[in-house]
Short mmCIF file of C-alpha atoms in Angstrom, two decimals:
data_model
loop_
_atom_site.label_atom_id
_atom_site.label_comp_id
_atom_site.label_asym_id
_atom_site.label_seq_id
_atom_site.Cartn_x
_atom_site.Cartn_y
_atom_site.Cartn_z
CA MET A 1 -13.75 2.83 20.37
CA SER A 2 -16.89 1.16 20.06
CA ARG A 3 -18.58 0.40 16.75
CA SER A 4 -21.52 3.03 17.23
CA SER A 5 -19.38 5.83 18.36
CA ARG A 6 -16.98 5.17 15.19
CA LEU A 7 -20.04 5.47 13.04
CA SER A 8 -21.33 8.79 14.95
CA VAL A 9 -17.82 10.24 14.22
CA THR A 10 -17.86 9.09 10.62
CA GLU A 11 -21.39 10.83 10.43
CA THR A 12 -19.88 13.95 12.00
CA GLN A 13 -16.75 14.01 9.83
CA ARG A 14 -18.88 13.67 6.68
CA LYS A 15 -20.77 16.85 7.05
CA SER A 16 -17.69 19.09 7.18
CA THR A 17 -16.85 21.24 4.07
CA PRO A 18 -14.77 19.62 1.38
CA VAL A 19 -10.99 20.32 2.08
CA VAL A 20 -10.56 21.86 -1.62
CA LYS A 21 -13.44 24.05 -3.15
CA LYS A 22 -13.81 23.71 -6.93
CA ALA A 23 -16.09 25.72 -8.95
CA VAL A 24 -16.83 22.81 -11.28
CA ILE A 25 -19.99 20.59 -10.44
CA ARG A 26 -18.78 16.92 -10.53
CA SER A 27 -21.30 14.45 -12.01
CA ARG A 28 -20.21 11.94 -9.38
CA SER A 29 -20.29 12.05 -5.57
CA TYR A 30 -17.63 9.66 -4.14
CA ASP A 31 -18.48 9.98 -0.31
CA GLY A 32 -21.94 8.91 -0.57
CA ASP A 33 -23.55 7.39 2.56
CA ALA A 34 -23.52 3.63 1.47
CA PHE A 35 -19.75 4.19 0.63
CA VAL A 36 -18.54 5.76 3.71
CA ASN A 37 -20.71 3.76 6.12
CA LEU A 38 -19.63 0.54 4.29
CA PHE A 39 -15.91 1.37 4.76
CA ALA A 40 -16.69 2.44 8.43
CA HIS A 41 -18.39 -0.66 9.18
CA ARG A 42 -15.60 -2.84 7.80
CA GLY A 43 -12.67 -1.09 10.00
CA ALA A 44 -11.99 1.80 7.64
CA ARG A 45 -10.51 4.54 9.99
CA ASP A 46 -9.98 7.47 7.23
CA ILE A 47 -11.01 7.71 3.59
CA MET A 48 -9.50 10.49 1.41
CA ILE A 49 -10.13 11.01 -2.12
CA LEU A 50 -7.58 12.87 -4.28
CA ASP A 51 -7.51 13.66 -7.88
CA SER A 52 -5.00 12.36 -10.44
CA HIS A 53 -2.45 14.88 -9.59
CA GLY A 54 -2.77 14.22 -5.78
CA VAL A 55 -4.81 17.19 -4.99
CA PRO A 56 -7.19 16.02 -1.97
CA LEU A 57 -10.62 16.66 -2.81
CA ARG A 58 -12.81 15.00 -0.19
CA SER A 59 -11.88 13.36 3.17
CA THR A 60 -13.54 12.02 6.16
CA CYS A 61 -11.00 13.06 8.74
CA SER A 62 -9.67 16.59 9.66
CA GLN A 63 -7.75 18.83 7.29
CA ARG A 64 -4.57 18.66 9.26
CA ARG A 65 -4.70 14.97 9.37
CA THR A 66 -5.71 14.74 5.53
CA PHE A 67 -2.53 16.93 4.77
CA VAL A 68 -0.16 14.85 7.09
CA PHE A 69 -1.25 11.52 5.08
CA VAL A 70 -1.59 13.20 1.64
CA SER A 71 2.13 14.98 2.03
CA ASN A 72 3.68 11.58 3.15
CA LEU A 73 1.80 9.29 0.64
CA LYS A 74 1.73 11.22 -2.32
CA PRO A 75 5.36 10.97 -3.20
CA LEU A 76 5.37 7.37 -2.28
CA LEU A 77 2.41 6.82 -4.91
CA PHE A 78 4.07 8.33 -7.64
CA MET A 79 7.17 6.62 -6.77
CA ALA A 80 5.54 3.27 -6.78
CA ARG A 81 4.11 4.17 -10.22
CA ASN A 82 7.46 5.04 -11.57
CA VAL A 83 8.93 1.65 -10.32
CA VAL A 84 6.28 -0.43 -12.24
CA ARG A 85 6.57 1.69 -15.34
CA ASP A 86 10.23 1.22 -15.08
CA LEU A 87 10.15 -2.66 -14.78
CA ASP A 88 7.67 -2.89 -17.67
CA PRO A 89 6.50 0.10 -19.71
CA SER A 90 3.22 -1.49 -20.74
CA ASN A 91 2.38 -2.46 -17.23
CA ASP A 92 0.50 0.00 -14.83
CA ILE A 93 -0.16 -0.07 -11.11
CA THR A 94 -3.55 -0.29 -10.08
CA PHE A 95 -3.70 -0.77 -6.17
CA MET A 96 -1.17 -0.54 -3.45
CA ARG A 97 -1.16 -1.85 0.07
CA ILE A 98 1.09 -1.17 2.83
CA ARG A 99 0.87 -3.00 6.01
CA SER A 100 2.34 -1.80 9.16
CA ASN A 101 2.16 -2.88 12.85
CA MET A 102 -0.96 -0.91 13.74
CA GLY A 103 -2.84 -0.62 10.51
CA GLU A 104 -3.06 -0.80 6.88
CA ILE A 105 -3.28 1.84 4.02
CA HIS A 106 -5.06 0.86 0.81
CA MET A 107 -4.20 3.27 -2.28
CA THR A 108 -6.29 2.64 -5.20
CA LEU A 109 -4.98 4.27 -8.35
CA GLY A 110 -7.83 5.39 -11.19
CA THR A 111 -7.31 7.21 -14.11
CA ASP A 112 -9.44 10.05 -12.52
CA PHE A 113 -9.02 9.83 -8.75
CA ILE A 114 -6.84 8.36 -6.16
CA LEU A 115 -8.29 6.69 -3.23
CA ILE A 116 -6.91 6.03 0.16
CA VAL A 117 -8.16 4.27 3.00
CA VAL A 118 -6.31 4.11 6.02
CA GLN A 119 -7.60 0.73 8.00
CA LYS A 120 -6.83 -0.49 11.45
CA LEU A 121 -6.33 -4.09 12.43
CA ARG A 122 -8.60 -6.02 14.63
CA ARG A 123 -5.79 -7.84 16.37
CA LEU A 124 -1.98 -8.29 15.76
CA ARG A 125 -1.47 -11.44 13.69
CA SER A 126 1.89 -13.11 14.34
CA SER A 127 2.10 -14.06 10.56
CA SER A 128 3.45 -11.37 8.30
CA THR A 129 2.91 -13.10 4.90
CA SER A 130 -0.79 -11.86 4.33
CA MET B 1 22.12 -18.48 7.31
CA SER B 2 22.28 -20.53 4.14
CA ALA B 3 19.72 -22.89 5.68
CA GLU B 4 17.49 -20.04 6.62
CA ILE B 5 17.44 -18.68 3.11
CA GLU B 6 16.45 -22.11 1.68
CA ASP B 7 13.80 -22.54 3.80
CA LEU B 8 12.22 -19.29 2.83
CA LEU B 9 12.64 -20.16 -0.53
CA LYS B 10 11.05 -23.26 -0.33
CA ARG B 11 8.26 -21.79 1.82
CA TYR B 12 7.33 -19.30 -0.70
CA GLN B 13 7.61 -21.22 -3.81
CA ASN B 14 5.17 -23.64 -2.80
CA TYR B 15 2.26 -21.14 -3.13
CA PRO B 16 0.55 -21.38 -6.34
CA ASN B 17 0.79 -18.62 -8.99
CA VAL B 18 4.36 -17.66 -7.80
CA SER B 19 6.51 -16.65 -10.68
CA GLY B 20 9.32 -15.13 -9.02
CA ILE B 21 11.14 -14.88 -5.81
CA ILE B 22 14.18 -12.75 -4.93
CA ILE B 23 15.86 -12.30 -1.64
CA LEU B 24 17.97 -9.57 -0.71
CA ASP B 25 20.38 -8.65 1.98
CA PRO B 26 19.89 -5.08 3.56
CA PHE B 27 22.19 -3.74 1.13
CA ALA B 28 19.89 -4.40 -1.66
CA ILE B 29 22.29 -6.96 -2.99
CA PRO B 30 20.43 -10.29 -4.50
CA ILE B 31 21.38 -13.29 -2.28
CA LYS B 32 18.81 -15.77 -3.94
CA THR B 33 16.74 -15.44 -6.97
CA THR B 34 14.38 -17.71 -9.04
CA MET B 35 14.30 -15.12 -12.01
CA GLU B 36 16.55 -14.08 -14.79
CA TYR B 37 19.72 -12.07 -13.60
CA THR B 38 19.10 -8.74 -15.40
CA LEU B 39 15.50 -8.52 -14.37
CA THR B 40 16.70 -9.24 -10.86
CA VAL B 41 19.01 -6.66 -10.47
CA HIS B 42 16.53 -4.24 -12.07
CA TYR B 43 13.80 -5.38 -9.28
CA ALA B 44 16.33 -5.21 -6.70
CA ALA B 45 17.16 -1.67 -7.16
CA LEU B 46 13.69 -0.31 -7.87
CA ILE B 47 11.73 -2.17 -5.07
CA SER B 48 14.55 -1.67 -2.39
CA THR B 49 14.37 2.06 -2.94
CA LEU B 50 10.79 1.96 -2.85
CA THR B 51 10.73 -0.13 0.27
CA TYR B 52 13.26 2.14 2.29
CA LYS B 53 10.78 5.16 1.34
CA ALA B 54 8.02 3.74 2.63
CA ALA B 55 9.71 2.45 5.74
CA LYS B 56 10.61 6.21 6.54
CA MET B 57 7.02 7.19 5.51
CA ILE B 58 5.21 4.84 8.09
CA THR B 59 7.42 6.05 10.68
CA ASN B 60 6.96 9.54 9.92
CA LEU B 61 3.22 8.89 10.27
CA ASP B 62 3.45 7.14 13.71
CA ALA B 63 6.88 6.81 15.60
CA SER B 64 5.88 3.56 17.17
CA ASN B 65 4.56 2.10 13.75
CA GLU B 66 6.83 -0.35 11.60
CA LEU B 67 6.40 -1.68 7.98
CA VAL B 68 5.35 -5.05 7.64
CA THR B 69 4.68 -5.56 3.90
CA ILE B 70 4.09 -3.92 0.95
CA ARG B 71 1.95 -5.13 -2.08
CA LEU B 72 1.89 -3.69 -5.31
CA ARG B 73 -0.88 -4.83 -7.52
CA THR B 74 -0.35 -3.96 -11.10
CA LYS B 75 -2.43 -5.23 -14.30
CA VAL B 76 -0.33 -8.01 -15.14
CA HIS B 77 0.97 -9.31 -11.54
CA GLU B 78 1.17 -8.36 -8.14
CA VAL B 79 4.54 -7.75 -6.14
CA ILE B 80 4.60 -8.57 -2.62
CA VAL B 81 7.82 -7.11 -0.51
CA LEU B 82 8.58 -8.34 2.97
CA PRO B 83 11.10 -6.14 4.66
CA SER B 84 12.53 -8.10 7.75
CA GLU B 85 15.71 -7.58 9.92
CA ASN B 86 18.27 -9.33 7.67
CA TYR B 87 16.45 -9.77 4.45
CA ILE B 88 14.10 -8.19 1.82
CA ILE B 89 12.02 -10.69 0.31
CA ILE B 90 10.63 -9.81 -2.89
CA VAL B 91 7.61 -12.53 -4.38
CA VAL B 92 6.00 -11.66 -7.68
CA GLN B 93 2.94 -13.44 -8.36
CA ASN B 94 0.13 -13.82 -11.11
CA PRO B 95 -2.97 -13.66 -9.05
CA GLY B 96 -5.84 -15.43 -10.73
CA THR B 97 -9.04 -13.05 -11.47
#
């Protein structure tokens, strides 16, 4: 996929309706143009924003793909949070990164929302220590 | 086998800010550790369960994909888990801000 077609795909996906409709008007918008374009430019394939309970609010990919990712990642996220709290109750997880052969999944856990960025690798590196 | 483990330990110990290294076998039994024993067992039990779950999740998302590494960044430190065929290497480091 070339860069321009990836950007156009992101442009198209961003216009779709949000996955979950909420009546409350939020004071912040998480998927502004600069945010999504910056991530897309740096190799992000999908961006998902969940609330603190794991309900998807916004996504740049389709509803089906969002559901697949969230149903797999949400129990893993809460398990990681429990692991960190179990090791040290005063500690808390802030960021999680899962690297696989083909891509990376970055998860940021804030107090109000959870941000998931799925990223592809440019080339396959032989070293796995990063 | 033992020489290989020693090489792994020396390799990761040389990095700055590393505060603990644990090497587990595939059954989550600690082989080598630079941390206190009770803390090692605690880390081994929790991190190995998380690693197996993450590996299963990655395979669920894409069958040809494989887990390479996990990084857990917390407020105090960062835990890096490197699962491989024979070992699971857990490195705890304190990254500078």
